[in-house]
Amino acid sequence: MTPAPEIVLRNCRVWDGVVETPIADAEVVVRDGRILACGPAASGDRSLRPGAVDVDLHGATVLAGLVNMHTHLSLSLPGPGGDAVAGLSPHALALHMADQATRTLRAGVTTVRCVAEKDHAEFALREAIAAGWVPGPRIFTAGRALACTGGHGHGSTDTLECDGADGFRRGARAQIRAGADLIKVMISGGIAGEHEAIDTPQLTSAEMAAAIETAHAWGRKVTAHAGPAPVIEEAVRLGLDCVEHGYQLTPAVARLMAERGTSLVPTLVVTRCREFFDRLGVPAWMQQRSLGAGERHAASYQMALEAGVEVMLGSDMPPAEPFEGTTATVRELEHMVALGLSPRAALAAATAVPARWLGAGDELGTVEPGKWADLIAVDGDPTADVSALRRLWWVMKGGVVVRDDRRAAPGS
């Protein structure tokens, strides 16, 4: 699909991600896939390019497309639902992930950060999306996550088992060779490992240092699956760029993260997702570990907010997963707000902040001239109530409308 030469989005409010409140009676001009202008509606007639298209957004609020920073398009948790995905052939897996990508885009998530996918299939998917063969979000990926032998996520083709400093250097280089944008390391146990605990340390200091130093030397950031505060503290002191989950932070470690500029993707929804687990048939031991960690997880997140840690949206399940009347992405944002983040800060954590972390802040994350026209429209004001995102009905990526629930039916 190619964008029209010029598109004018009218009859809308715009939250550009820069000012505090949405701009009333606004318009956005999109040309050749990028934002040409944004602001109060122009008075009088304006000359448009031949073939220009006017789009009436019926008073909706327009904002930048969402960025989900903890995505697994090939997720397969323990249980029958996950087993079905794990058993797919390579060809079927690619089709499954393509379907997840399309659903993700239609859910208003225009960019994802994949943090462990099976068989490096997301690299081919990324190319297919860029070529226009498959509709989907912009993909930034870590390739396969690096784990120690028997470590968190072992036994699946979305992780690579490594041991020793040299092993983790080779593992990081192998992901970079494949085209990884970042590196992920599994530095502690977690929810989905039957023979571990959330607070099980899994990497030595030398192994963590090797992965971080190698990635940084190649210009890649490093994020870590991590639960306990002592392990997180050690990794932060070694230069870790981001923590996934952070189930058991302490105020002191949260302050250290803020001082060192280490971000947090809290994935609050993963300790509050009985409905999702039940649907997949996740075993009792995992449900108990996950749901039982919820209170401590929330406290850790609040410690991070109090310390001033930069937080970013991540669902740790497919972004468009139907969940509690909305998607996993929106439900995560609602949890982030309910536990202390303001609605506007939560929207920034889902747009501009992750775009900057990914090194794409000049291209994505806000509604400003020159950036890609990755835009969504919702009824209501999400800067006052993020639950307005439940009423998302229009999505554009790169100047192409990929969802319009109010488009007139043929012949109407």
CSV table of C-alpha atoms in Angstrom, one decimal:
chain,number,residue,atom,x,y,z
A,1,MET,CA,0.0,0.0,0.0
A,2,THR,CA,1.3,3.5,-0.8
A,3,PRO,CA,0.1,6.7,0.8
A,4,ALA,CA,-1.9,9.3,-1.1
A,5,PRO,CA,0.2,12.3,-2.2
A,6,GLU,CA,-1.4,14.4,0.5
A,7,ILE,CA,-3.9,13.7,3.3
A,8,VAL,CA,-5.6,16.3,5.5
A,9,LEU,CA,-7.0,15.0,8.8
A,10,ARG,CA,-9.8,17.4,9.8
A,11,ASN,CA,-12.4,17.8,12.5
A,12,CYS,CA,-10.2,16.5,15.3
A,13,ARG,CA,-8.2,17.4,18.3
A,14,VAL,CA,-4.5,16.6,18.4
A,15,TRP,CA,-2.2,15.7,21.2
A,16,ASP,CA,1.2,16.1,19.7
A,17,GLY,CA,3.1,14.8,22.6
A,18,VAL,CA,4.8,18.1,23.2
A,19,VAL,CA,2.2,20.4,24.7
A,20,GLU,CA,0.2,19.5,27.9
A,21,THR,CA,-3.3,19.4,26.4
A,22,PRO,CA,-4.7,18.5,23.0
A,23,ILE,CA,-5.0,21.2,20.4
A,24,ALA,CA,-8.7,21.8,19.7
A,25,ASP,CA,-10.1,22.2,16.2
A,26,ALA,CA,-6.9,21.0,14.7
A,27,GLU,CA,-5.7,19.5,11.5
A,28,VAL,CA,-2.8,17.3,10.5
A,29,VAL,CA,-1.4,17.4,6.9
A,30,VAL,CA,0.4,14.3,5.8
A,31,ARG,CA,2.4,14.2,2.6
A,32,ASP,CA,4.3,11.3,1.2
A,33,GLY,CA,3.9,9.3,4.4
A,34,ARG,CA,5.2,12.0,6.8
A,35,ILE,CA,3.7,14.8,8.8
A,36,LEU,CA,3.9,18.0,6.9
A,37,ALA,CA,2.0,20.3,9.3
A,38,CYS,CA,0.0,20.0,12.5
A,39,GLY,CA,-1.9,22.7,14.4
A,40,PRO,CA,-5.1,24.7,14.6
A,41,ALA,CA,-7.3,24.2,11.5
A,42,ALA,CA,-6.3,26.6,8.7
A,43,SER,CA,-8.7,29.4,8.0
A,44,GLY,CA,-10.1,29.7,4.4
A,45,ASP,CA,-9.2,27.6,1.5
A,46,ARG,CA,-5.8,26.0,1.1
A,47,SER,CA,-4.3,24.7,-2.1
A,48,LEU,CA,-3.9,20.9,-2.1
A,49,ARG,CA,-1.9,18.6,-4.3
A,50,PRO,CA,-3.8,16.9,-7.1
A,51,GLY,CA,-5.4,13.7,-5.7
A,52,ALA,CA,-5.3,15.0,-2.1
A,53,VAL,CA,-7.6,13.4,0.3
A,54,ASP,CA,-9.6,15.0,3.2
A,55,VAL,CA,-10.3,12.7,6.1
A,56,ASP,CA,-13.0,13.7,8.6
A,57,LEU,CA,-12.2,12.3,12.1
A,58,HIS,CA,-15.5,13.2,13.7
A,59,GLY,CA,-14.1,15.1,16.6
A,60,ALA,CA,-11.7,12.3,17.7
A,61,THR,CA,-8.4,12.9,19.4
A,62,VAL,CA,-5.3,12.2,17.3
A,63,LEU,CA,-2.0,11.1,18.8
A,64,ALA,CA,1.1,9.3,17.8
A,65,GLY,CA,0.9,5.5,17.3
A,66,LEU,CA,1.7,3.5,20.4
A,67,VAL,CA,5.1,1.8,21.0
A,68,ASN,CA,5.1,-1.5,22.9
A,69,MET,CA,8.5,-2.2,24.3
A,70,HIS,CA,8.0,-5.8,25.5
A,71,THR,CA,6.6,-7.9,22.7
A,72,HIS,CA,6.6,-11.6,21.9
A,73,LEU,CA,4.9,-12.3,18.6
A,74,SER,CA,5.8,-16.0,18.9
A,75,LEU,CA,4.9,-16.3,22.6
A,76,SER,CA,4.4,-19.8,23.9
A,77,LEU,CA,3.8,-20.1,27.6
A,78,PRO,CA,3.5,-23.5,29.4
A,79,GLY,CA,0.1,-25.1,28.8
A,80,PRO,CA,-1.9,-26.3,25.8
A,81,GLY,CA,-2.2,-22.8,24.2
A,82,GLY,CA,1.5,-22.3,24.3
A,83,ASP,CA,2.2,-25.8,23.2
A,84,ALA,CA,0.2,-25.2,20.0
A,85,VAL,CA,2.4,-22.3,19.1
A,86,ALA,CA,5.6,-24.1,20.1
A,87,GLY,CA,4.6,-27.0,17.8
A,88,LEU,CA,4.2,-24.9,14.7
A,89,SER,CA,6.3,-25.7,11.6
A,90,PRO,CA,8.7,-22.9,10.6
A,91,HIS,CA,6.2,-21.9,7.8
A,92,ALA,CA,3.2,-21.9,10.1
A,93,LEU,CA,5.1,-19.9,12.7
A,94,ALA,CA,5.9,-17.2,10.2
A,95,LEU,CA,2.2,-17.0,9.2
A,96,HIS,CA,1.2,-17.0,12.9
A,97,MET,CA,3.6,-14.1,13.6
A,98,ALA,CA,2.4,-12.2,10.5
A,99,ASP,CA,-1.1,-12.5,11.8
A,100,GLN,CA,0.0,-11.2,15.2
A,101,ALA,CA,1.7,-8.3,13.5
A,102,THR,CA,-1.4,-7.3,11.6
A,103,ARG,CA,-3.5,-7.5,14.7
A,104,THR,CA,-0.9,-5.4,16.6
A,105,LEU,CA,-1.0,-2.7,14.0
A,106,ARG,CA,-4.8,-2.6,13.9
A,107,ALA,CA,-4.7,-2.2,17.7
A,108,GLY,CA,-2.9,1.1,17.3
A,109,VAL,CA,0.6,-0.2,18.1
A,110,THR,CA,2.6,1.1,15.2
A,111,THR,CA,6.1,0.1,16.7
A,112,VAL,CA,7.2,-2.9,18.7
A,113,ARG,CA,10.4,-3.9,20.4
A,114,CYS,CA,10.6,-7.7,20.2
A,115,VAL,CA,12.5,-9.1,23.1
A,116,ALA,CA,12.9,-12.9,22.2
A,117,GLU,CA,11.3,-14.5,19.1
A,118,LYS,CA,11.6,-18.0,17.8
A,119,ASP,CA,14.0,-18.9,15.1
A,120,HIS,CA,14.9,-15.3,14.2
A,121,ALA,CA,11.6,-15.3,12.3
A,122,GLU,CA,11.0,-11.7,13.2
A,123,PHE,CA,13.9,-10.6,11.0
A,124,ALA,CA,12.1,-12.0,7.9
A,125,LEU,CA,8.8,-10.5,9.2
A,126,ARG,CA,10.5,-7.1,9.6
A,127,GLU,CA,11.6,-7.2,6.0
A,128,ALA,CA,8.2,-8.3,4.8
A,129,ILE,CA,6.5,-5.5,6.6
A,130,ALA,CA,9.0,-2.9,5.2
A,131,ALA,CA,8.5,-4.3,1.7
A,132,GLY,CA,4.7,-3.9,2.1
A,133,TRP,CA,4.0,-7.7,1.8
A,134,VAL,CA,2.5,-7.8,5.3
A,135,PRO,CA,0.7,-5.1,7.3
A,136,GLY,CA,2.4,-4.7,10.6
A,137,PRO,CA,4.2,-2.4,13.0
A,138,ARG,CA,7.8,-1.2,12.7
A,139,ILE,CA,9.9,-3.8,14.4
A,140,PHE,CA,13.0,-3.3,16.6
A,141,THR,CA,14.3,-6.6,17.9
A,142,ALA,CA,16.8,-8.3,20.2
A,143,GLY,CA,16.8,-11.5,18.2
A,144,ARG,CA,17.2,-14.4,20.6
A,145,ALA,CA,17.5,-13.6,24.3
A,146,LEU,CA,20.8,-14.8,25.9
A,147,ALA,CA,20.4,-17.2,28.8
A,148,CYS,CA,22.7,-19.4,30.8
A,149,THR,CA,22.4,-23.2,30.4
A,150,GLY,CA,19.0,-24.1,31.9
A,151,GLY,CA,18.3,-20.4,32.5
A,152,HIS,CA,15.1,-18.5,32.1
A,153,GLY,CA,13.4,-19.3,28.7
A,154,HIS,CA,15.8,-22.2,27.9
A,155,GLY,CA,14.4,-25.0,25.8
A,156,SER,CA,12.8,-22.6,23.3
A,157,THR,CA,14.2,-21.3,20.0
A,158,ASP,CA,13.7,-17.8,21.2
A,159,THR,CA,16.6,-18.0,23.6
A,160,LEU,CA,20.3,-18.9,23.1
A,161,GLU,CA,22.0,-20.7,25.9
A,162,CYS,CA,25.5,-19.4,26.6
A,163,ASP,CA,28.0,-19.9,29.4
A,164,GLY,CA,31.0,-18.0,30.5
A,165,ALA,CA,32.1,-14.5,29.4
A,166,ASP,CA,33.2,-15.7,26.0
A,167,GLY,CA,29.9,-17.5,25.5
A,168,PHE,CA,27.9,-14.4,26.1
A,169,ARG,CA,30.2,-12.3,23.9
A,170,ARG,CA,29.6,-14.8,21.1
A,171,GLY,CA,25.9,-14.8,21.8
A,172,ALA,CA,25.7,-11.0,21.6
A,173,ARG,CA,27.7,-10.9,18.4
A,174,ALA,CA,25.5,-13.6,16.8
A,175,GLN,CA,22.4,-11.6,17.4
A,176,ILE,CA,24.1,-8.5,16.0
A,177,ARG,CA,25.2,-10.5,13.0
A,178,ALA,CA,21.6,-11.5,12.4
A,179,GLY,CA,20.5,-7.9,12.5
A,180,ALA,CA,19.5,-7.3,16.1
A,181,ASP,CA,18.8,-3.7,17.2
A,182,LEU,CA,19.5,-4.4,20.8
A,183,ILE,CA,20.5,-7.3,23.1
A,184,LYS,CA,18.4,-9.0,25.8
A,185,VAL,CA,19.9,-11.0,28.6
A,186,MET,CA,18.1,-13.2,31.1
A,187,ILE,CA,19.9,-12.4,34.4
A,188,SER,CA,17.4,-14.0,36.9
A,189,GLY,CA,14.6,-16.4,37.1
A,190,GLY,CA,11.1,-15.5,36.4
A,191,ILE,CA,7.4,-16.5,36.3
A,192,ALA,CA,7.5,-19.0,33.4
A,193,GLY,CA,10.4,-21.2,34.6
A,194,GLU,CA,9.2,-24.2,36.6
A,195,HIS,CA,12.6,-25.1,38.1
A,196,GLU,CA,13.6,-21.6,39.2
A,197,ALA,CA,12.3,-18.8,41.3
A,198,ILE,CA,11.8,-15.1,40.4
A,199,ASP,CA,14.8,-14.2,42.6
A,200,THR,CA,17.2,-16.9,41.3
A,201,PRO,CA,20.4,-15.3,40.1
A,202,GLN,CA,21.4,-16.8,36.7
A,203,LEU,CA,24.4,-14.9,35.3
A,204,THR,CA,27.8,-14.2,36.8
A,205,SER,CA,29.1,-10.7,36.9
A,206,ALA,CA,31.6,-11.6,34.2
A,207,GLU,CA,28.9,-12.9,31.9
A,208,MET,CA,26.7,-9.8,32.4
A,209,ALA,CA,29.7,-7.5,31.8
A,210,ALA,CA,30.7,-9.4,28.6
A,211,ALA,CA,27.3,-9.1,27.1
A,212,ILE,CA,26.9,-5.4,28.0
A,213,GLU,CA,30.4,-4.4,26.9
A,214,THR,CA,30.1,-6.3,23.6
A,215,ALA,CA,26.7,-4.8,22.8
A,216,HIS,CA,27.8,-1.3,23.7
A,217,ALA,CA,30.9,-1.6,21.6
A,218,TRP,CA,28.6,-2.4,18.6
A,219,GLY,CA,26.3,0.5,19.4
A,220,ARG,CA,23.5,-1.6,20.8
A,221,LYS,CA,21.6,-1.1,24.1
A,222,VAL,CA,21.0,-4.0,26.5
A,223,THR,CA,17.9,-4.9,28.3
A,224,ALA,CA,17.5,-7.6,30.9
A,225,HIS,CA,14.8,-9.9,32.1
A,226,ALA,CA,15.3,-9.3,35.9
A,227,GLY,CA,13.4,-9.7,39.1
A,228,PRO,CA,15.5,-9.3,42.3
A,229,ALA,CA,17.0,-6.1,43.4
A,230,PRO,CA,20.6,-7.4,44.1
A,231,VAL,CA,20.9,-8.8,40.6
A,232,ILE,CA,19.5,-5.6,39.1
A,233,GLU,CA,21.9,-3.5,41.1
A,234,GLU,CA,24.9,-5.4,39.8
A,235,ALA,CA,23.7,-5.2,36.2
A,236,VAL,CA,23.0,-1.5,36.5
A,237,ARG,CA,26.4,-0.8,37.8
A,238,LEU,CA,27.8,-2.7,34.8
A,239,GLY,CA,25.9,-0.4,32.4
A,240,LEU,CA,22.6,-2.0,31.8
A,241,ASP,CA,20.2,0.2,29.8
A,242,CYS,CA,16.8,-1.2,30.7
A,243,VAL,CA,15.1,-3.6,33.1
A,244,GLU,CA,12.2,-5.8,32.2
A,245,HIS,CA,9.7,-6.5,35.0
A,246,GLY,CA,11.7,-5.5,38.0
A,247,TYR,CA,9.5,-7.5,40.3
A,248,GLN,CA,11.4,-7.0,43.5
A,249,LEU,CA,13.1,-3.6,43.4
A,250,THR,CA,14.1,-1.7,46.5
A,251,PRO,CA,14.1,2.1,46.9
A,252,ALA,CA,17.9,2.2,46.9
A,253,VAL,CA,18.1,0.2,43.6
A,254,ALA,CA,15.4,2.3,42.1
A,255,ARG,CA,17.4,5.4,42.9
A,256,LEU,CA,20.5,3.9,41.4
A,257,MET,CA,18.5,3.1,38.2
A,258,ALA,CA,17.4,6.8,38.0
A,259,GLU,CA,20.9,8.0,38.6
A,260,ARG,CA,22.4,5.8,35.9
A,261,GLY,CA,19.6,6.4,33.4
A,262,THR,CA,18.4,2.8,33.4
A,263,SER,CA,14.8,2.5,32.2
A,264,LEU,CA,12.1,0.2,33.4
A,265,VAL,CA,9.5,-1.7,31.4
A,266,PRO,CA,7.3,-2.9,34.3
A,267,THR,CA,4.9,-5.3,32.4
A,268,LEU,CA,2.4,-5.0,35.3
A,269,VAL,CA,-0.2,-6.9,33.4
A,270,VAL,CA,1.8,-10.2,33.7
A,271,THR,CA,1.0,-10.4,37.4
A,272,ARG,CA,-2.6,-9.5,36.9
A,273,CYS,CA,-3.7,-11.8,34.0
A,274,ARG,CA,-5.7,-14.7,35.3
A,275,GLU,CA,-8.1,-14.4,32.4
A,276,PHE,CA,-5.3,-14.7,29.9
A,277,PHE,CA,-3.7,-17.7,31.8
A,278,ASP,CA,-7.0,-19.5,32.0
A,279,ARG,CA,-7.6,-19.1,28.3
A,280,LEU,CA,-4.2,-20.6,27.5
A,281,GLY,CA,-4.4,-23.4,30.1
A,282,VAL,CA,-1.3,-22.1,31.9
A,283,PRO,CA,-0.5,-24.6,34.8
A,284,ALA,CA,-1.4,-23.9,38.4
A,285,TRP,CA,2.3,-23.5,39.5
A,286,MET,CA,2.8,-20.6,37.1
A,287,GLN,CA,-0.5,-18.9,37.8
A,288,GLN,CA,0.3,-19.0,41.5
A,289,ARG,CA,3.8,-17.6,41.1
A,290,SER,CA,2.6,-14.9,38.8
A,291,LEU,CA,-0.5,-13.7,40.6
A,292,GLY,CA,1.2,-14.1,43.9
A,293,ALA,CA,3.9,-11.7,42.9
A,294,GLY,CA,1.4,-8.9,42.0
A,295,GLU,CA,1.5,-6.9,45.2
A,296,ARG,CA,5.3,-6.8,45.4
A,297,HIS,CA,5.5,-6.1,41.7
A,298,ALA,CA,3.2,-3.0,42.1
A,299,ALA,CA,5.2,-1.8,45.1
A,300,SER,CA,8.4,-2.1,43.0
A,301,TYR,CA,6.9,-0.1,40.2
A,302,GLN,CA,5.8,2.6,42.7
A,303,MET,CA,9.4,2.7,44.1
A,304,ALA,CA,10.6,3.3,40.5
A,305,LEU,CA,8.2,6.2,40.0
A,306,GLU,CA,9.1,7.8,43.3
A,307,ALA,CA,12.8,7.6,42.4
A,308,GLY,CA,12.2,9.2,39.0
A,309,VAL,CA,13.1,6.1,36.9
A,310,GLU,CA,12.1,6.4,33.2
A,311,VAL,CA,9.3,3.9,32.6
A,312,MET,CA,8.0,2.6,29.3
A,313,LEU,CA,5.0,0.6,28.1
A,314,GLY,CA,5.4,-3.2,27.6
A,315,SER,CA,2.8,-5.9,27.7
A,316,ASP,CA,4.9,-9.2,27.7
A,317,MET,CA,2.1,-10.7,25.6
A,318,PRO,CA,1.0,-10.1,22.1
A,319,PRO,CA,0.1,-6.4,22.0
A,320,ALA,CA,-3.4,-6.9,20.5
A,321,GLU,CA,-4.3,-9.8,22.8
A,322,PRO,CA,-8.0,-9.4,23.8
A,323,PHE,CA,-7.9,-8.9,27.5
A,324,GLU,CA,-10.5,-7.6,30.1
A,325,GLY,CA,-12.5,-5.8,27.5
A,326,THR,CA,-9.6,-4.2,25.7
A,327,THR,CA,-6.1,-5.2,24.5
A,328,ALA,CA,-3.1,-6.1,26.6
A,329,THR,CA,-1.4,-2.9,25.5
A,330,VAL,CA,-4.2,-0.6,26.8
A,331,ARG,CA,-4.8,-2.7,29.9
A,332,GLU,CA,-1.1,-2.2,30.8
A,333,LEU,CA,-1.4,1.5,30.4
A,334,GLU,CA,-4.4,1.5,32.7
A,335,HIS,CA,-2.4,-0.4,35.3
A,336,MET,CA,0.4,2.1,35.0
A,337,VAL,CA,-2.0,5.0,35.7
A,338,ALA,CA,-3.9,3.2,38.5
A,339,LEU,CA,-0.6,2.6,40.3
A,340,GLY,CA,0.7,6.2,40.2
A,341,LEU,CA,1.5,7.5,36.7
A,342,SER,CA,-0.4,10.5,35.3
A,343,PRO,CA,-2.4,9.8,32.1
A,344,ARG,CA,-0.2,12.2,30.1
A,345,ALA,CA,3.0,10.6,31.5
A,346,ALA,CA,1.6,7.2,30.6
A,347,LEU,CA,0.9,8.3,27.0
A,348,ALA,CA,4.5,9.6,26.9
A,349,ALA,CA,5.7,6.2,28.2
A,350,ALA,CA,3.9,4.6,25.2
A,351,THR,CA,5.1,7.1,22.5
A,352,ALA,CA,7.9,9.6,22.8
A,353,VAL,CA,9.9,8.0,25.6
A,354,PRO,CA,10.3,4.6,24.0
A,355,ALA,CA,10.9,6.2,20.6
A,356,ARG,CA,13.9,8.0,22.2
A,357,TRP,CA,15.2,4.9,23.8
A,358,LEU,CA,15.1,3.1,20.5
A,359,GLY,CA,17.1,5.9,18.9
A,360,ALA,CA,14.1,6.8,16.7
A,361,GLY,CA,13.0,10.0,18.4
A,362,ASP,CA,13.6,12.0,15.3
A,363,GLU,CA,11.3,9.8,13.3
A,364,LEU,CA,8.6,8.6,15.7
A,365,GLY,CA,6.8,9.2,19.0
A,366,THR,CA,5.2,12.6,18.6
A,367,VAL,CA,2.9,14.4,16.1
A,368,GLU,CA,5.4,16.9,14.6
A,369,PRO,CA,6.4,17.9,11.1
A,370,GLY,CA,9.0,15.7,9.5
A,371,LYS,CA,8.1,12.5,11.4
A,372,TRP,CA,6.4,9.4,10.1
A,373,ALA,CA,2.7,9.7,10.0
A,374,ASP,CA,2.1,6.9,12.5
A,375,LEU,CA,-1.1,8.1,14.0
A,376,ILE,CA,-4.2,6.8,15.9
A,377,ALA,CA,-7.6,8.4,16.6
A,378,VAL,CA,-9.7,7.7,19.7
A,379,ASP,CA,-13.0,9.1,21.0
A,380,GLY,CA,-12.5,11.1,24.2
A,381,ASP,CA,-9.4,12.6,25.7
A,382,PRO,CA,-6.7,10.1,26.6
A,383,THR,CA,-4.6,12.8,28.3
A,384,ALA,CA,-7.3,12.9,30.9
A,385,ASP,CA,-8.2,9.2,31.0
A,386,VAL,CA,-6.1,6.6,29.2
A,387,SER,CA,-9.2,4.4,29.0
A,388,ALA,CA,-10.2,6.5,26.1
A,389,LEU,CA,-7.8,4.2,24.2
A,390,ARG,CA,-10.5,1.5,24.5
A,391,ARG,CA,-12.4,3.6,21.9
A,392,LEU,CA,-9.6,3.6,19.3
A,393,TRP,CA,-11.2,3.3,15.8
A,394,TRP,CA,-8.7,4.7,13.3
A,395,VAL,CA,-5.0,3.9,12.6
A,396,MET,CA,-2.5,5.2,10.1
A,397,LYS,CA,1.1,4.0,9.6
A,398,GLY,CA,3.4,5.9,7.3
A,399,GLY,CA,0.6,7.8,5.7
A,400,VAL,CA,-1.5,4.7,4.9
A,401,VAL,CA,-4.8,4.3,6.7
A,402,VAL,CA,-4.8,0.7,8.0
A,403,ARG,CA,-8.0,0.8,10.1
A,404,ASP,CA,-11.1,3.0,9.8
A,405,ASP,CA,-14.1,1.6,11.7
A,406,ARG,CA,-16.3,4.4,10.4
A,407,ARG,CA,-15.5,4.2,6.7
A,408,ALA,CA,-18.8,3.9,4.8
A,409,ALA,CA,-19.6,0.5,3.5
A,410,PRO,CA,-19.5,0.0,-0.3
A,411,GLY,CA,-22.7,1.2,-1.9
A,412,SER,CA,-23.9,3.1,1.2
